[in-house]
CSV table of C-alpha atoms in Angstrom, one decimal:
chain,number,residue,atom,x,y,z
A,228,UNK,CA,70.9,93.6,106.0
A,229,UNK,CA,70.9,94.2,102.3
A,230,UNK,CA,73.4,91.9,99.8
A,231,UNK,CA,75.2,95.0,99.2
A,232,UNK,CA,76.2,96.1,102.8
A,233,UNK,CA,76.8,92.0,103.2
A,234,UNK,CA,79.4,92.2,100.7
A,235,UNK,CA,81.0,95.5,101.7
A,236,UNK,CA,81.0,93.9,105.6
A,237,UNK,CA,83.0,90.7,104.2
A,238,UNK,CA,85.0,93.4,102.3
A,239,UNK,CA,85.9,94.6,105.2
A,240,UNK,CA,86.7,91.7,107.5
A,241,UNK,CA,88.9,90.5,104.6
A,242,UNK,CA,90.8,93.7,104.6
A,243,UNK,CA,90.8,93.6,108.4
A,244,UNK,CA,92.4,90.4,108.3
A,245,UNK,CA,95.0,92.3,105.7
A,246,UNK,CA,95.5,94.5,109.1
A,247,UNK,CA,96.7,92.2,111.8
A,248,UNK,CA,100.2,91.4,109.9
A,249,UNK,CA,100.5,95.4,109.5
A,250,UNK,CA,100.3,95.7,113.3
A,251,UNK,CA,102.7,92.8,114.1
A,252,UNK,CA,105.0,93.6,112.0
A,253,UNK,CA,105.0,97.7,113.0
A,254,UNK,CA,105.4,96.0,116.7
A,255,UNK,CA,107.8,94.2,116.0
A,256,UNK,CA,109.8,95.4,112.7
A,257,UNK,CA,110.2,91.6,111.8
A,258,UNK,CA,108.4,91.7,107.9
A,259,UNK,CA,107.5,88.1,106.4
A,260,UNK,CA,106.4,88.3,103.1
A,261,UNK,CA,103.8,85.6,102.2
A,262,UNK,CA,100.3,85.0,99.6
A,263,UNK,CA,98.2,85.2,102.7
A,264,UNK,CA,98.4,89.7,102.8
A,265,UNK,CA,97.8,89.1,98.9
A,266,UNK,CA,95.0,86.8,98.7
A,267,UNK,CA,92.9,88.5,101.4
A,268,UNK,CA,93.7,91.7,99.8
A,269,UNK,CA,92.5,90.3,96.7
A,270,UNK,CA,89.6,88.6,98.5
A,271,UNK,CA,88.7,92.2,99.6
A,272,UNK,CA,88.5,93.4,96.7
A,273,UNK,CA,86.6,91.2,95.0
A,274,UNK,CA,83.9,91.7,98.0
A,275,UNK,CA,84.2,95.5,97.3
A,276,UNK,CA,83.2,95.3,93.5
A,277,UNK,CA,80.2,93.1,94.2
A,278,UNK,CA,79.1,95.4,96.5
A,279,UNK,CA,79.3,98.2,94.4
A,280,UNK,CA,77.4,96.8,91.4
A,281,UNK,CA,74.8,95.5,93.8
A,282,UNK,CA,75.2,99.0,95.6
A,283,UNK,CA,74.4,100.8,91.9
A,284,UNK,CA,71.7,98.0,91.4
A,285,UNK,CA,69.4,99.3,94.3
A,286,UNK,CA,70.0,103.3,93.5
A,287,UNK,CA,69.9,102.9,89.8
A,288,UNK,CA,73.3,104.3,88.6
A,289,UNK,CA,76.6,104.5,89.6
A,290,UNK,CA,76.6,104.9,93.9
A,291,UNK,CA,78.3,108.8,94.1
A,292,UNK,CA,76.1,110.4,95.7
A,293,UNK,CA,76.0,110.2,99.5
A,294,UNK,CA,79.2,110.4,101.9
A,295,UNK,CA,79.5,106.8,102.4
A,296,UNK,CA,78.7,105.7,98.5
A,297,UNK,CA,81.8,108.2,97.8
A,298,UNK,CA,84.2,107.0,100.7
A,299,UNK,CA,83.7,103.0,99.9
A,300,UNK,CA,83.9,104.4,95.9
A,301,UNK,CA,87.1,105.8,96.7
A,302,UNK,CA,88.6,102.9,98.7
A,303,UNK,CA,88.1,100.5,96.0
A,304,UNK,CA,89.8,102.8,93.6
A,305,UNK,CA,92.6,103.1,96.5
A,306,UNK,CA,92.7,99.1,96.4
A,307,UNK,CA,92.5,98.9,92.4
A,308,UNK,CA,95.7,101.6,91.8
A,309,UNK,CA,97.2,99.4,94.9
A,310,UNK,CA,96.8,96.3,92.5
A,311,UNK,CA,97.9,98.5,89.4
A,312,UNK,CA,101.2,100.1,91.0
A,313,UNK,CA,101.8,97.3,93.4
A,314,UNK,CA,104.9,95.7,91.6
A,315,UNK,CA,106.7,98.7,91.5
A,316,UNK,CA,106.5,99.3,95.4
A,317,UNK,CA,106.6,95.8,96.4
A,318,UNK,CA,103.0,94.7,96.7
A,319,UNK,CA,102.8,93.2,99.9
A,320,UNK,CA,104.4,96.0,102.2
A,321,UNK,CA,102.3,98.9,100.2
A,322,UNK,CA,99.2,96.7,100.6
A,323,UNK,CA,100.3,96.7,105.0
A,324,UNK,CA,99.9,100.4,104.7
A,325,UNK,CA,97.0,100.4,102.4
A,326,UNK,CA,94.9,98.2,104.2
A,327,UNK,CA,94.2,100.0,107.2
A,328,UNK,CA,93.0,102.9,105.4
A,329,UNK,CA,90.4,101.8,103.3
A,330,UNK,CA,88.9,99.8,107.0
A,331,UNK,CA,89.1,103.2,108.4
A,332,UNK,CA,86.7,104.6,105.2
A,333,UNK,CA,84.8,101.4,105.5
A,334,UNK,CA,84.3,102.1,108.8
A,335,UNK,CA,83.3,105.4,108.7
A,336,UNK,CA,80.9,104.9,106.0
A,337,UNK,CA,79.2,102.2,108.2
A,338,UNK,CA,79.4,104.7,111.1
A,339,UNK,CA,77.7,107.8,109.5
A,340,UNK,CA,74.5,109.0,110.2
A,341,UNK,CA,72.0,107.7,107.3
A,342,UNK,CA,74.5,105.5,105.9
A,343,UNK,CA,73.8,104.6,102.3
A,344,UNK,CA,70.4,106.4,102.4
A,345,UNK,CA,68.0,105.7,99.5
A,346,UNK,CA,68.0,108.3,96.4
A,347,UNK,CA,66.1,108.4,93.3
A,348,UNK,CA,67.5,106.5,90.5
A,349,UNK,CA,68.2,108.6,87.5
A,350,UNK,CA,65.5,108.9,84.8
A,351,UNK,CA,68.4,108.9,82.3
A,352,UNK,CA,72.0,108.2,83.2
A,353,UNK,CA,74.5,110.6,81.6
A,354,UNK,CA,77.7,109.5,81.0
A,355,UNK,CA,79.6,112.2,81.1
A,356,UNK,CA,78.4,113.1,84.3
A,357,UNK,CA,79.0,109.7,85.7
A,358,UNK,CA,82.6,109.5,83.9
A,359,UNK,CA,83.2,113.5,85.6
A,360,UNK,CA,82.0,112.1,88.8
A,361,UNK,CA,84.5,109.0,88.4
A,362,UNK,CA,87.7,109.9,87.7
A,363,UNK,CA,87.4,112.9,90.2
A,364,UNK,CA,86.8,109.7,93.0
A,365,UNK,CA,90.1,107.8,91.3
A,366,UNK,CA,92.2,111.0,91.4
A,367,UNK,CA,91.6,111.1,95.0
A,368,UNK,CA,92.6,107.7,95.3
A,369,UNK,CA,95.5,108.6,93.8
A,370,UNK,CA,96.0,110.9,96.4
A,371,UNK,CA,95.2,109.0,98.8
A,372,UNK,CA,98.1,106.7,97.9
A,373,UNK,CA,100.9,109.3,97.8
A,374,UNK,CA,99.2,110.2,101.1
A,375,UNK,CA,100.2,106.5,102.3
A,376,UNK,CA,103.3,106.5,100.4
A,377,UNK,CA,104.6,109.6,101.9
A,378,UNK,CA,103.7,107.7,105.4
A,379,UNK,CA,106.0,104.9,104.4
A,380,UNK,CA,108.6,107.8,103.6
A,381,UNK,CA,108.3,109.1,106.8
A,382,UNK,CA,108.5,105.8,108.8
A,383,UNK,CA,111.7,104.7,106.8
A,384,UNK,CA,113.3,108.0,107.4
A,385,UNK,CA,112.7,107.5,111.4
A,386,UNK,CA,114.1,104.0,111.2
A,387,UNK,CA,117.2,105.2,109.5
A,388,UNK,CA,117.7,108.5,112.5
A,389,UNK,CA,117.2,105.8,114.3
A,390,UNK,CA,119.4,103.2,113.4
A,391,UNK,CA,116.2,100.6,113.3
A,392,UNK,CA,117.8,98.4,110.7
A,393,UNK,CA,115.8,95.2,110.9
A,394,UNK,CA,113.4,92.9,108.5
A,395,UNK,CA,110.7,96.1,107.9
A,396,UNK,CA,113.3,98.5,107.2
A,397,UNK,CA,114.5,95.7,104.7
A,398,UNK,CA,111.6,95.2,103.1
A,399,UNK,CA,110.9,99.1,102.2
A,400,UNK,CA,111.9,100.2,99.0
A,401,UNK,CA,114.5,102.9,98.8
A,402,UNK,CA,114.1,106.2,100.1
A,403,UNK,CA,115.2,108.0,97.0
A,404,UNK,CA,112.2,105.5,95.2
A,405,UNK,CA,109.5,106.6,97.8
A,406,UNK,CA,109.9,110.1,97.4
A,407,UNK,CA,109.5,109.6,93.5
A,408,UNK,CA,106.6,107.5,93.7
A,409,UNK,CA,104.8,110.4,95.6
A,410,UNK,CA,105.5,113.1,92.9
A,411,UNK,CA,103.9,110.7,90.3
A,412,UNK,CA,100.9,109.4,92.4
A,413,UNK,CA,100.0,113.4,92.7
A,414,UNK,CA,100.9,113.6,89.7
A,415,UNK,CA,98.5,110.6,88.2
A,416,UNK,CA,95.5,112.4,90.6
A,417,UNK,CA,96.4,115.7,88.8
A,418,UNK,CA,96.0,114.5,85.3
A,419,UNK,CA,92.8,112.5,86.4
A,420,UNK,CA,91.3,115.5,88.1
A,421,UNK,CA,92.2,117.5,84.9
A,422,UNK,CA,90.4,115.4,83.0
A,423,UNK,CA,87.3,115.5,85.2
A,424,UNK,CA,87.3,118.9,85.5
A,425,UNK,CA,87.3,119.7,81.5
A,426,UNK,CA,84.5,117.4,81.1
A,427,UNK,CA,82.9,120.1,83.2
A,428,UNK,CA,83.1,122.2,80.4
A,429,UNK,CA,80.8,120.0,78.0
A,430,UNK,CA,78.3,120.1,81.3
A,431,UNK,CA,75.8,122.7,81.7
A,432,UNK,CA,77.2,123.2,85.3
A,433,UNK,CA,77.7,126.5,86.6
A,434,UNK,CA,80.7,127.7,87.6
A,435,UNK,CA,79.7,128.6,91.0
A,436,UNK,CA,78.6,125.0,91.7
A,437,UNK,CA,80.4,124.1,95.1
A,438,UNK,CA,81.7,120.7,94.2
A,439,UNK,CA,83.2,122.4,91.2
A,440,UNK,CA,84.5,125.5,94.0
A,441,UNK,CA,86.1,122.4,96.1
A,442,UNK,CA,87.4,120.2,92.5
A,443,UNK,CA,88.9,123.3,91.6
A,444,UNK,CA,90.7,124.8,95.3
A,445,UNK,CA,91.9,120.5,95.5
A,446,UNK,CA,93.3,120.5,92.2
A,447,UNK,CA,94.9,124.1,92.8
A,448,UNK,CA,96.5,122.4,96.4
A,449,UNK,CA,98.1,119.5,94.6
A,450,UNK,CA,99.2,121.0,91.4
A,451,UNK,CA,101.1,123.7,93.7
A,452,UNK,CA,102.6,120.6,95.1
A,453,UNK,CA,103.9,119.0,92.0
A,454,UNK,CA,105.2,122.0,90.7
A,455,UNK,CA,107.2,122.3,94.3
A,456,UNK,CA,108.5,118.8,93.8
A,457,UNK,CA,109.1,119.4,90.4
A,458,UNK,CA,111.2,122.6,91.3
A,459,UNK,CA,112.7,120.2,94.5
A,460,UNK,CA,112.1,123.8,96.8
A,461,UNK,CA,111.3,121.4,99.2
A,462,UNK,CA,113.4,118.6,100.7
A,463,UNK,CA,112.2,115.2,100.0
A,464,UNK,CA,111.0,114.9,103.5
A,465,UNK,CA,108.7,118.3,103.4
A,466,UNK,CA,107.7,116.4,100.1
A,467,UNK,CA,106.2,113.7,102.2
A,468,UNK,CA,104.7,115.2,105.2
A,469,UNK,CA,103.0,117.3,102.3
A,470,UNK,CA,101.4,114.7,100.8
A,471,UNK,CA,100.4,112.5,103.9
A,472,UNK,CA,99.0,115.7,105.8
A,473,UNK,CA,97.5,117.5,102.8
A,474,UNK,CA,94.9,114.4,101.9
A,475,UNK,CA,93.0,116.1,104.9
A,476,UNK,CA,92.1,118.5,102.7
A,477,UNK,CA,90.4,116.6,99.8
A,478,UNK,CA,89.0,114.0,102.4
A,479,UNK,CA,87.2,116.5,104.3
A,480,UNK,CA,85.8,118.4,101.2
A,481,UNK,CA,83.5,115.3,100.7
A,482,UNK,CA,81.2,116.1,103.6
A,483,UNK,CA,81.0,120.0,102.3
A,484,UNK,CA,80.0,118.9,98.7
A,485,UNK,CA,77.8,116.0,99.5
């Protein structure tokens, strides 16, 4: 096994170990905040941005080009605007939610067919491209995190029908907070994914290019649903399953580009 894949399978144990207080306290709504989420978390990441650089060490430029270069690209921008956003949602709880998605892509990108295949390194690296390329990957983060945030909207929602007041519920942060947080995660993806898309315009890419097609329908998707949340047509709630259900869209796009 290559240093690169090494590091991204210590990543991933270290976020799996991130998992098991998720799952306990889901089971058993009893929350205990400690360093040990943070530091493995941290851990994680640190793993992840190794194997990245060593990752764009072998293939000669920045690893974007395969399925399981974009979804491990992805997760570590998921884990970064985790770090980055973290106080403001409590960083442990978000971090129990976070965690088991970016095993899932970690997963998947170890399960593929032709995982991390072998591709030509660039002759001259253009850094436009690679900057386009980017912060189209972090806007989806972004998404991806109003995806889980509108999960945790969801979940305290059922715990209030409910009348499951215990240590978890405790531990979320408001309601009325949650469903703010999701308009400006979609909203930080939307400025990000503008910005990648008018560096298009300095490229000599054609229109018709079907990652552009696919940028352009995601950014169309999400920017319909800030100005609905903007507008409030929808309740809070609709909000949420919005954002957690329509990261399917943007996720699967990434095997019809690739």
């Amino acid at each position: 096994m290559t240093p690169d894949r090494i590091a991204l399978l210590l990543s991933t144990f270290a976020f799996l170990a991130a998992v098991v207080p998720a799952l306990r306290a889901l089971q058993t709504g009893d929350w205990r905040r400690g360093m040990a989420q943070k530091l493995t978390m941290a851990l994680g990441f640190v793993f992840q941005t190794g194997a990245i650089y060593l990752r764009g060490q072998v293939v000669g430029q920045c690893p974007m080009k395969s399925v399981s270069d974009i979804l491990v690209f992805i997760a570590w921008s998921v884990v970064l605007l985790y770090f980055l956003v973290g106080t403001t949602y409590r960083v442990s709880l978000l971090g129990m939610f976070t965690a088991p998605m970016v095993v899932a892509m970690h997963g998947l990108a170890f399960a593929l067919p032709g995982a991390f295949p072998d591709y030509a390194a660039k002759p001259k690296i253009d850094a436009l491209v690679e900057l386009h390329a980017a912060l189209a990957l972090v806007a989806y983060a972004a998404f991806a995190l109003a995806c889980v945030t509108g999960v945790m909207y969801l979940l305290q929602e059922r715990f209030l029908k409910r009348h499951l007041i215990g240590g978890l519920f405790y531990q979320l942060p408001p309601i009325q907070g949650l469903a703010k947080a999701i308009q400006r995660q979609v909203l930080l993806g939307l400025v990000l994914l503008s910005a990648s898309l008018a560096i298009t315009f300095k490229l000599d890419t054609p229109i018709t290019n079907p990652k552009l097609v696919f940028a352009w329908g995601v950014w169309g998707l999400y920017a319909v649903m800030g100005f609905i949340a903007w507008r409030h047509a929808l309740s809070p709630r609709q909000t949420a399953w919005l954002a957690a259900v329509g990261f399917v869209i943007p996720f699967i796009s990434l095997w019809l580009v690739t």
